[in-house]
Short mmCIF file of N, CA, C and O in Angstrom, two decimals:
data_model
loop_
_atom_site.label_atom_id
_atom_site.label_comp_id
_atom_site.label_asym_id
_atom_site.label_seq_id
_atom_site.Cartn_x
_atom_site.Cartn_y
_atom_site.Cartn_z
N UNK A 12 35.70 104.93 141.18
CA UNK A 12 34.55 105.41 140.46
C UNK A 12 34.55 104.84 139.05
O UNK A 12 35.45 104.03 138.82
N UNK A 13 33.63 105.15 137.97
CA UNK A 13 33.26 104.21 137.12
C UNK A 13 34.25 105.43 136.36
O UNK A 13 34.60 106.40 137.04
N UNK A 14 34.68 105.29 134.89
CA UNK A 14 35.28 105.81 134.36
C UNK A 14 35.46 104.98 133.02
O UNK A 14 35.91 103.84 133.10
N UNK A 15 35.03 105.64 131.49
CA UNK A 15 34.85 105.42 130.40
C UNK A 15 35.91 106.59 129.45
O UNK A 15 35.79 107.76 129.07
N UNK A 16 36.60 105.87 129.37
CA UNK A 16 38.00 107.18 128.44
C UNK A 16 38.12 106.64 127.52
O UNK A 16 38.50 105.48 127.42
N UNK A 17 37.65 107.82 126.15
CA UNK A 17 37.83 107.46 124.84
C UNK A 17 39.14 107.66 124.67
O UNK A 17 39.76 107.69 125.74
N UNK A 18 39.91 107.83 123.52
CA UNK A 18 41.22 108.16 123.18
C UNK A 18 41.27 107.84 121.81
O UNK A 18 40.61 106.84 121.53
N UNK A 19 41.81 108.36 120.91
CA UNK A 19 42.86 107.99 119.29
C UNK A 19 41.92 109.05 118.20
O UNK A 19 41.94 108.96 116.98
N UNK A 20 41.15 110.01 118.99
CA UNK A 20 40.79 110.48 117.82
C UNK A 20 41.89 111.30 116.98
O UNK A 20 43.04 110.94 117.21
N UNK A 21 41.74 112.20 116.15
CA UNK A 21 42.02 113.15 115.30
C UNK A 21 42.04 113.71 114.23
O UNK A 21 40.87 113.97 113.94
N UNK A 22 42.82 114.10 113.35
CA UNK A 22 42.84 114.98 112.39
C UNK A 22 42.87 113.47 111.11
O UNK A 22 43.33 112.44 111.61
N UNK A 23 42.39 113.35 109.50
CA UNK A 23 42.20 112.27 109.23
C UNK A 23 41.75 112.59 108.17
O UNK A 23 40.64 113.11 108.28
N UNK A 24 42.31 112.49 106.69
CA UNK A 24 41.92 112.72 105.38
C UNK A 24 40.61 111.40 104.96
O UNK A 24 40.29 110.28 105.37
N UNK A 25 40.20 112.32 104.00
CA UNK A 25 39.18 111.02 103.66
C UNK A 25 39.96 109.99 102.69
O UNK A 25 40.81 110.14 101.82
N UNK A 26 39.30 108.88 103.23
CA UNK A 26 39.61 107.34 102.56
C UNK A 26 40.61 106.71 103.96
O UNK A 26 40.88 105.51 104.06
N UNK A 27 41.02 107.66 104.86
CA UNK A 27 41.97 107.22 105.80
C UNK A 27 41.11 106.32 107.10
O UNK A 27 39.93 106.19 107.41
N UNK A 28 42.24 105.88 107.55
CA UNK A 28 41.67 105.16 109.09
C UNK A 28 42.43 105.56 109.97
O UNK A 28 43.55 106.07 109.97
N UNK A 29 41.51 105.19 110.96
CA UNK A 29 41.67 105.49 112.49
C UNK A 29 41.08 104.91 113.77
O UNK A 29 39.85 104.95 113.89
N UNK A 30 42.00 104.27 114.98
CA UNK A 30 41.39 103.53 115.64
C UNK A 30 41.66 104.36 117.01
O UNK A 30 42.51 105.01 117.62
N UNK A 31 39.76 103.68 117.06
CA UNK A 31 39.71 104.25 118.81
C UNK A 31 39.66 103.75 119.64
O UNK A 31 39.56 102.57 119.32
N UNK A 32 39.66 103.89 121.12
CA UNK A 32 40.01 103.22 121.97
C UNK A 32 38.72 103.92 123.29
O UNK A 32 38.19 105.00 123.57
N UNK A 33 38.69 102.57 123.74
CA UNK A 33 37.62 102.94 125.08
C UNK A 33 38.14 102.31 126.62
O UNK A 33 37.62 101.26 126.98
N UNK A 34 38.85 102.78 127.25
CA UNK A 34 39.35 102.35 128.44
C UNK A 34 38.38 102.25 129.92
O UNK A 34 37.99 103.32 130.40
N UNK A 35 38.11 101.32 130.41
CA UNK A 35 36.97 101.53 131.51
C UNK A 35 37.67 100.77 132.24
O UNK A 35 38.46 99.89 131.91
N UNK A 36 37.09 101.47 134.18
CA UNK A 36 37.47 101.13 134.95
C UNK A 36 36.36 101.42 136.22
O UNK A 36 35.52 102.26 135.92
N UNK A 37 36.29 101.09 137.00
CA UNK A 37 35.42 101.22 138.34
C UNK A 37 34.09 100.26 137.92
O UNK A 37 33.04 100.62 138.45
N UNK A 38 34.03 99.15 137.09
CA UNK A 38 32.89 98.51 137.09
C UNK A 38 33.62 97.39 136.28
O UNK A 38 34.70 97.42 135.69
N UNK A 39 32.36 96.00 136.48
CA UNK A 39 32.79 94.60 135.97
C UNK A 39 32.68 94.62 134.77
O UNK A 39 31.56 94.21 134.45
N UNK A 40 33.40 94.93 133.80
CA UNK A 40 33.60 95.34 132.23
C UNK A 40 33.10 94.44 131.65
O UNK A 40 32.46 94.83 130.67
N UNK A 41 33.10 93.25 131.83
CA UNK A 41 32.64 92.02 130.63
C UNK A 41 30.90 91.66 131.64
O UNK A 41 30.24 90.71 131.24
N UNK A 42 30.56 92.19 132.42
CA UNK A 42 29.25 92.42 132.51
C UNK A 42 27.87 93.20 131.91
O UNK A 42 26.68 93.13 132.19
N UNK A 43 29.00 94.27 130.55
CA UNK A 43 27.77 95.18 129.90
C UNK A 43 28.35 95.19 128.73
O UNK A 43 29.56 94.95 128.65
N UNK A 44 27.74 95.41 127.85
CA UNK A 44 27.54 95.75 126.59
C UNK A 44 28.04 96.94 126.38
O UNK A 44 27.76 97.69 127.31
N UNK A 45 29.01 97.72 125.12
CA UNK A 45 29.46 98.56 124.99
C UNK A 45 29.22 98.85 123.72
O UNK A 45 29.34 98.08 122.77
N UNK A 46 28.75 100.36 123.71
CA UNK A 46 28.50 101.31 122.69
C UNK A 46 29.33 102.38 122.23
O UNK A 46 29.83 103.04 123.14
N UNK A 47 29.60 102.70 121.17
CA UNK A 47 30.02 104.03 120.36
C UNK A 47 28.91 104.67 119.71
O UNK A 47 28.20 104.13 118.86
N UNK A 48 28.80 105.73 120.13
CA UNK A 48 27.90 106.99 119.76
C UNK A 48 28.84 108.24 119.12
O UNK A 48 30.05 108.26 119.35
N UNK A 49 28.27 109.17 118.39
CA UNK A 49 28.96 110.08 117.85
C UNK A 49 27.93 111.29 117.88
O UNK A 49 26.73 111.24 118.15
N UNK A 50 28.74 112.43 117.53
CA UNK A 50 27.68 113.75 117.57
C UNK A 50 28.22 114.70 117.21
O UNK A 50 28.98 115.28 117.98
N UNK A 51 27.97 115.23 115.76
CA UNK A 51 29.04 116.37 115.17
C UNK A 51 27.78 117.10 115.58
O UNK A 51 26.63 116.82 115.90
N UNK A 52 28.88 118.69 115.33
CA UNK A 52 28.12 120.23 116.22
C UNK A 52 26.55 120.24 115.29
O UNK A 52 26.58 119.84 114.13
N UNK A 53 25.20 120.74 115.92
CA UNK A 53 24.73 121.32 115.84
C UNK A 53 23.56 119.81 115.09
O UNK A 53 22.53 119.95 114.42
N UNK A 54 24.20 118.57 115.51
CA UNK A 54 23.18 117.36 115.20
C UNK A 54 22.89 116.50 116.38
O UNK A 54 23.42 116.70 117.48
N UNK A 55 22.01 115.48 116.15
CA UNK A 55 21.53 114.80 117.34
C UNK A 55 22.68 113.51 117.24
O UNK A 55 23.22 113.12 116.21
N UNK A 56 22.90 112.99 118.60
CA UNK A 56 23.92 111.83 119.02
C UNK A 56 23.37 110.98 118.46
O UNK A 56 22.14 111.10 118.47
N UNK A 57 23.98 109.69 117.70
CA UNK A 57 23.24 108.55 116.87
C UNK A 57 24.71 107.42 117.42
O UNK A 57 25.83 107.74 117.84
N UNK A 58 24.26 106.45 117.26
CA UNK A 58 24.29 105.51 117.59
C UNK A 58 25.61 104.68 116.63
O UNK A 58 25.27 104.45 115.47
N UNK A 59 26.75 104.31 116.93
CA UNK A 59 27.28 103.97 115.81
C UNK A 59 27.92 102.46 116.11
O UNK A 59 28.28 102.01 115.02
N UNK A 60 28.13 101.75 116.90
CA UNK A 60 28.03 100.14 117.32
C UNK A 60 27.67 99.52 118.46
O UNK A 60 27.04 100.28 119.19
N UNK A 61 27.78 98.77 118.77
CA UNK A 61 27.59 98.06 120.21
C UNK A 61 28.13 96.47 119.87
O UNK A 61 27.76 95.65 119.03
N UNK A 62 29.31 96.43 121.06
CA UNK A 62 29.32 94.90 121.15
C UNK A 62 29.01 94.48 122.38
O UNK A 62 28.78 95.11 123.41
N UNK A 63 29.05 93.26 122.11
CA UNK A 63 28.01 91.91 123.78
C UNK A 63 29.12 92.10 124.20
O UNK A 63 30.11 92.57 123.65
N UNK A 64 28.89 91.62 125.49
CA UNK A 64 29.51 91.26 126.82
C UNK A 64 30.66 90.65 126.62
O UNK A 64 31.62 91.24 127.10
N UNK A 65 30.86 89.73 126.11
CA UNK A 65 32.12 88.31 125.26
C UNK A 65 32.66 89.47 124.02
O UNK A 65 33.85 89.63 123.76
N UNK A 66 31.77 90.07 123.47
CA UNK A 66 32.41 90.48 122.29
C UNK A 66 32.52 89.65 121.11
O UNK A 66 33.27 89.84 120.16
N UNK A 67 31.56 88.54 121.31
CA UNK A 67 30.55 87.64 120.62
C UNK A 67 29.92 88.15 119.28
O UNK A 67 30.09 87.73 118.13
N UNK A 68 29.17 89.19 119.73
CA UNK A 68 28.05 89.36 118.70
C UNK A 68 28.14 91.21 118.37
O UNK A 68 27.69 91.78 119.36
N UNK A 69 28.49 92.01 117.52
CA UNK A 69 28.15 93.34 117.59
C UNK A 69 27.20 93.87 116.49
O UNK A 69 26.30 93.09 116.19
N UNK A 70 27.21 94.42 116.18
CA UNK A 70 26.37 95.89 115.37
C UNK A 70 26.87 96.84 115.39
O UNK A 70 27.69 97.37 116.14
N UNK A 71 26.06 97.30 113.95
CA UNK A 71 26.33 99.20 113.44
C UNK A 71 25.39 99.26 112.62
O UNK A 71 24.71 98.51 111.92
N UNK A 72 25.55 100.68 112.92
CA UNK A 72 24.49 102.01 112.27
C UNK A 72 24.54 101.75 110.57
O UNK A 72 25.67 102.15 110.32
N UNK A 73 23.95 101.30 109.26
CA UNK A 73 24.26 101.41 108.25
C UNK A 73 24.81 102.29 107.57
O UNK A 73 24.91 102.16 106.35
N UNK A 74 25.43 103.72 108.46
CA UNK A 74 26.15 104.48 107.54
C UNK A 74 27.71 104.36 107.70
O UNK A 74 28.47 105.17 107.18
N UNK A 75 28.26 103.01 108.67
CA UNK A 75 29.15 102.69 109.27
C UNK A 75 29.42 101.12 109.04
O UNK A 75 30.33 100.61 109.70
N UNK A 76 28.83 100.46 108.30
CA UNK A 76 28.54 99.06 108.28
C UNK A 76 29.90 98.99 106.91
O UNK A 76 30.15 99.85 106.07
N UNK A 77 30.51 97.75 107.11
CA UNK A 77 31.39 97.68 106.60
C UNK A 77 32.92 98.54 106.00
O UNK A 77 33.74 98.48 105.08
N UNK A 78 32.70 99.07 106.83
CA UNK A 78 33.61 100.31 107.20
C UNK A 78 34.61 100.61 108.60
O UNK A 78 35.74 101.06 108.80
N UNK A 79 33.31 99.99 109.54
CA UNK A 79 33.95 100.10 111.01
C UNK A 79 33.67 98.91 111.58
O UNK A 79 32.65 98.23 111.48
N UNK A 80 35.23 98.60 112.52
CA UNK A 80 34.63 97.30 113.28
C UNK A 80 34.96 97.74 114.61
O UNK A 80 35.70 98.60 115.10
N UNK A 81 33.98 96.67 115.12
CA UNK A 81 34.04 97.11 116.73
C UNK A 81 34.71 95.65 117.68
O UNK A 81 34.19 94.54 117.55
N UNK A 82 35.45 95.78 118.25
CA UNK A 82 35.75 94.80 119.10
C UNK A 82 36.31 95.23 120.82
O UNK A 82 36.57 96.34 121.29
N UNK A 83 36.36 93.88 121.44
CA UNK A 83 36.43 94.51 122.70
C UNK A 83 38.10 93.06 123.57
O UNK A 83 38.45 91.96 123.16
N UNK A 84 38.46 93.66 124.43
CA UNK A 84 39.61 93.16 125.04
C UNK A 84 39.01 93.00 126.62
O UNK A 84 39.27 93.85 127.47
N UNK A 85 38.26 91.94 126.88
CA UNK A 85 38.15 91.92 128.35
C UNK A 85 39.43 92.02 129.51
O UNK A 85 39.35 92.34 130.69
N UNK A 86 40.30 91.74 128.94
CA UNK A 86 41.17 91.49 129.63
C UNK A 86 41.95 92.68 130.05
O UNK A 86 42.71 92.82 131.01
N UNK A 87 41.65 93.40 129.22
CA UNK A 87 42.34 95.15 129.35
C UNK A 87 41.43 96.01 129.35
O UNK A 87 41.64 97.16 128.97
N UNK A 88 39.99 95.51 129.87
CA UNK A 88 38.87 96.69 130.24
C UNK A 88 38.46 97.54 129.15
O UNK A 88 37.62 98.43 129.28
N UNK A 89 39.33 97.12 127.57
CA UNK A 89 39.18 98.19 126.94
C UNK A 89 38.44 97.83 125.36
O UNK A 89 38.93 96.83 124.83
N UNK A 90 37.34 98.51 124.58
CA UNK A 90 36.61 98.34 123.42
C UNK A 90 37.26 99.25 122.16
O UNK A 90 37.23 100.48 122.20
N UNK A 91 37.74 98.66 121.27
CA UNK A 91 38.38 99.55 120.34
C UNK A 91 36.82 99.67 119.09
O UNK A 91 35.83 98.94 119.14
N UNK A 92 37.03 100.79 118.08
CA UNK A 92 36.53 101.07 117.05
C UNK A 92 37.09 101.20 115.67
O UNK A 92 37.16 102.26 115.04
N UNK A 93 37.55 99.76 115.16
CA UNK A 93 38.77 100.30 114.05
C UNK A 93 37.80 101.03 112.70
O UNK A 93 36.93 100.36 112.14
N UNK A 94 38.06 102.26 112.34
CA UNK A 94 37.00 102.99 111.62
C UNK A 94 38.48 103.30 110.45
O UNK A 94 39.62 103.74 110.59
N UNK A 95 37.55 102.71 109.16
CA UNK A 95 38.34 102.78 107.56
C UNK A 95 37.49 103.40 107.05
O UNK A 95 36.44 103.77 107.57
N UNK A 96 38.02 103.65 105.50
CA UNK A 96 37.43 104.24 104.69
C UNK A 96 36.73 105.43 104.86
O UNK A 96 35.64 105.52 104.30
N UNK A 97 37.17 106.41 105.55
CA UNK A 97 36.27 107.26 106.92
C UNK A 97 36.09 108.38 105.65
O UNK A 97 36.99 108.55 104.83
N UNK A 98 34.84 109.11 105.61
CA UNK A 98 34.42 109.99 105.07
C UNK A 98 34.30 111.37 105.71
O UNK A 98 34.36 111.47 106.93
N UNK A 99 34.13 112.44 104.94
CA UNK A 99 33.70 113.91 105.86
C UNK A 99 32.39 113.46 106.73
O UNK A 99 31.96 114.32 107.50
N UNK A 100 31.93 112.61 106.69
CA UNK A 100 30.28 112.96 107.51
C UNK A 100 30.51 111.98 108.48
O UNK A 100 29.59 111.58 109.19
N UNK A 101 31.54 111.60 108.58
CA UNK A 101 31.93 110.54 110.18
C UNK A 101 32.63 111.41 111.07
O UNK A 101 32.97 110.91 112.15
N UNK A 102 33.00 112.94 110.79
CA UNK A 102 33.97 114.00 111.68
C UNK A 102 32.45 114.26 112.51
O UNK A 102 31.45 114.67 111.92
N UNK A 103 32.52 113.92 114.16
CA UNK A 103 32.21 114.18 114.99
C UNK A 103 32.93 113.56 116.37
O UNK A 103 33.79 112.68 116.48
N UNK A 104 32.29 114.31 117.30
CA UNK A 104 32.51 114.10 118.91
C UNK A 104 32.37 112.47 118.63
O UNK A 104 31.38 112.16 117.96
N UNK A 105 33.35 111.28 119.10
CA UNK A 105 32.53 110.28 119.74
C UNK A 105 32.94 109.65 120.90
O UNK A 105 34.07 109.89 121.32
N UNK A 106 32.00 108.67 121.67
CA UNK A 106 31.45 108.53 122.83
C UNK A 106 31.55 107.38 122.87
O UNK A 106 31.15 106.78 121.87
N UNK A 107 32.03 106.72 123.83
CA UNK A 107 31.64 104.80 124.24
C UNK A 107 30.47 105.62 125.98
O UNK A 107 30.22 106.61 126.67
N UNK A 108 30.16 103.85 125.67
CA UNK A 108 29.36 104.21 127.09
C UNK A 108 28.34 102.70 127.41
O UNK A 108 27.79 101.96 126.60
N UNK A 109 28.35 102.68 128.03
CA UNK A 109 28.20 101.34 128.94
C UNK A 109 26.31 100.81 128.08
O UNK A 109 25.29 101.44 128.37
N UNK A 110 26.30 100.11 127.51
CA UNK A 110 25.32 98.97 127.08
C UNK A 110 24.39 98.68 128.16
O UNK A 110 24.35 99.17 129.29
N UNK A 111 23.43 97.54 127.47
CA UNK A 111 22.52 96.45 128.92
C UNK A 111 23.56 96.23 129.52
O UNK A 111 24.66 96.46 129.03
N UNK A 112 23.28 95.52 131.24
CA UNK A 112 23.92 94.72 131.80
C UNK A 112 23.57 93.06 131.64
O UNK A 112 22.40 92.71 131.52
N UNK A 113 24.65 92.09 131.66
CA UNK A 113 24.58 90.54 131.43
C UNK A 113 23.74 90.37 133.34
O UNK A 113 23.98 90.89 134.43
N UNK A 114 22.87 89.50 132.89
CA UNK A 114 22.46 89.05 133.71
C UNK A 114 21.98 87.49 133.58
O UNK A 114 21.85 87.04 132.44
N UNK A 115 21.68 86.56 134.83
CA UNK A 115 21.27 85.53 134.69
C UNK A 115 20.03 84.85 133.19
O UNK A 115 18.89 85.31 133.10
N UNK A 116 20.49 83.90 132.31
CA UNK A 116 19.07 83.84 131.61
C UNK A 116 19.24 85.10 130.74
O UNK A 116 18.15 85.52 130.35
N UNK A 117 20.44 85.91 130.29
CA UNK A 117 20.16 87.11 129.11
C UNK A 117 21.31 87.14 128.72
O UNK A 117 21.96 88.19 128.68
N UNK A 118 21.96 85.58 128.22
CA UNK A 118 23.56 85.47 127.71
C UNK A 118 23.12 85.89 126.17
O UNK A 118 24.09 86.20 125.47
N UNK A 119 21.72 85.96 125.47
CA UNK A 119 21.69 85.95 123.88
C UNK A 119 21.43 87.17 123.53
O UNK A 119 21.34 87.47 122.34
N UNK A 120 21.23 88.38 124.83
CA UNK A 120 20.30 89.77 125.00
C UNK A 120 21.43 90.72 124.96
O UNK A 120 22.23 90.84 125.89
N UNK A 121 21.49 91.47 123.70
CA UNK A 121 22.32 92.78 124.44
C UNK A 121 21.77 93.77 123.57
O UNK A 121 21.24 93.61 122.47
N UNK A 122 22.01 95.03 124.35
CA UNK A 122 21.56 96.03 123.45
C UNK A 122 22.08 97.50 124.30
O UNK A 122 21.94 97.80 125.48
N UNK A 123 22.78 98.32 123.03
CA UNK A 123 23.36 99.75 123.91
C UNK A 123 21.95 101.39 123.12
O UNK A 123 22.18 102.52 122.68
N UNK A 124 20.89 100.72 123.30
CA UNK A 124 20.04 101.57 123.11
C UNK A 124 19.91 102.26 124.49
O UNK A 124 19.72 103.47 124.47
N UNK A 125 19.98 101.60 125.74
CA UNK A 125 20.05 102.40 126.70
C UNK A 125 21.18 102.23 127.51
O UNK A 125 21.73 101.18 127.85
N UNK A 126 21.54 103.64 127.81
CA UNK A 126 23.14 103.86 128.47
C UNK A 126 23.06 104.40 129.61
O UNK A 126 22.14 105.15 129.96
N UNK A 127 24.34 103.95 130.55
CA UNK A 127 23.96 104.29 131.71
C UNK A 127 25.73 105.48 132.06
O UNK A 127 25.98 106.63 132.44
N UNK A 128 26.29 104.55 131.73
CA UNK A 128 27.81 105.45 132.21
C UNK A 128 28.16 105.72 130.87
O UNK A 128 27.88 104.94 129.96
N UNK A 129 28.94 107.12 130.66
CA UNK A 129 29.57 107.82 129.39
C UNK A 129 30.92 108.57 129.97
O UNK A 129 31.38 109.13 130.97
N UNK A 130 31.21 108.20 128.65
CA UNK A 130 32.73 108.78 128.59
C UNK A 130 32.91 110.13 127.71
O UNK A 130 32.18 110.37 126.75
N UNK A 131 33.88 110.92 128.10
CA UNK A 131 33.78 112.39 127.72
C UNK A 131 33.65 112.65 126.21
O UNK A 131 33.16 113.60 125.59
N UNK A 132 34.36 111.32 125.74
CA UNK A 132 34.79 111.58 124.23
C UNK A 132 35.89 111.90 123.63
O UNK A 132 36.68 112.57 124.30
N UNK A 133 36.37 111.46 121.91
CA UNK A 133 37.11 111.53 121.59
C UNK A 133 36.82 112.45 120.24
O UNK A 133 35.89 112.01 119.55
N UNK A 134 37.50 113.72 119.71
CA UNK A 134 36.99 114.07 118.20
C UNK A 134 37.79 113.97 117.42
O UNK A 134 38.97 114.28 117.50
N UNK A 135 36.86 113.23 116.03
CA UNK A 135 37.23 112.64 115.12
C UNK A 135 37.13 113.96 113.73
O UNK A 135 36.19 114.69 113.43
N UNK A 136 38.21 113.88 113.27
CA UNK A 136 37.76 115.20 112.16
C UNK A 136 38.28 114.45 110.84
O UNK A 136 39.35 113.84 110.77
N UNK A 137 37.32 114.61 109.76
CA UNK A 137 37.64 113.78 108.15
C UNK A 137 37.91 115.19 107.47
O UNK A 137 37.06 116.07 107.54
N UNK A 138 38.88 115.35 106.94
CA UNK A 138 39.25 116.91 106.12
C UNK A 138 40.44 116.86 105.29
O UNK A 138 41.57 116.58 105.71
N UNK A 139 40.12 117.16 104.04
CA UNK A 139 41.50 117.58 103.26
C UNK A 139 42.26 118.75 103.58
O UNK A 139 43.29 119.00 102.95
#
């Protein structure tokens, strides 16, 4: 079965870092695009990177831009999130979860605006 396991969150003073980890299995991993989403209590899930297929090309949310990088390990199924400089307003739930799929003619196309498989999550807490 398809399976998306976050892992490395935790406890995390501000100015500190912390890297996460996205482990997938039951699908052709370097066929989709992979996203990190986040969602502290009582707000809406937003969007916080996506890298391509190769791990070529990514993005982030501008409240995360130069702060967090996103990269991915085809070879070990797995997308890390190395997140620095981490502030109180980055402590939420977060989420990887499966991007577009690569298809013929859409090697320049990716985008994790729409998701299809999700992973339970990892929580991230920024606190003195």
């Amino acid at each position: 079965e398809v399976q998306l396991q976050a892992s490395g969150g935790g406890l995390v003073q501000p100015g500190g870092s912390l890297r996460l980890s996205c482990a997938a299995s039951g699908f052709t991993f370097d066929d989709y695009a992979i996203g990190w989403f986040r969602q502290a209590p009582g707000k809406e899930r937003e969007g916080v990177s996506c890298i391509s297929y190769g791990g070529g090309a990514t993005s982030y949310a501008d409240s995360v831009k130069g702060r967090f990088t996103v990269s991915r390990d085809n070879a070990r199924n797995t997308v890390y999130l190395q997140m620095n400089s981490l502030k109180p307003e980055d402590t939420a739930a977060y989420y990887c979860a499966t991007g577009s799929r690569l298809f013929s003619g859409s090697s320049n196309y990716y985008t994790c605006e729409i998701q299809h498989y999700w992973g339970q999550g990892t929580l991230v807490t920024v606190s003195s």
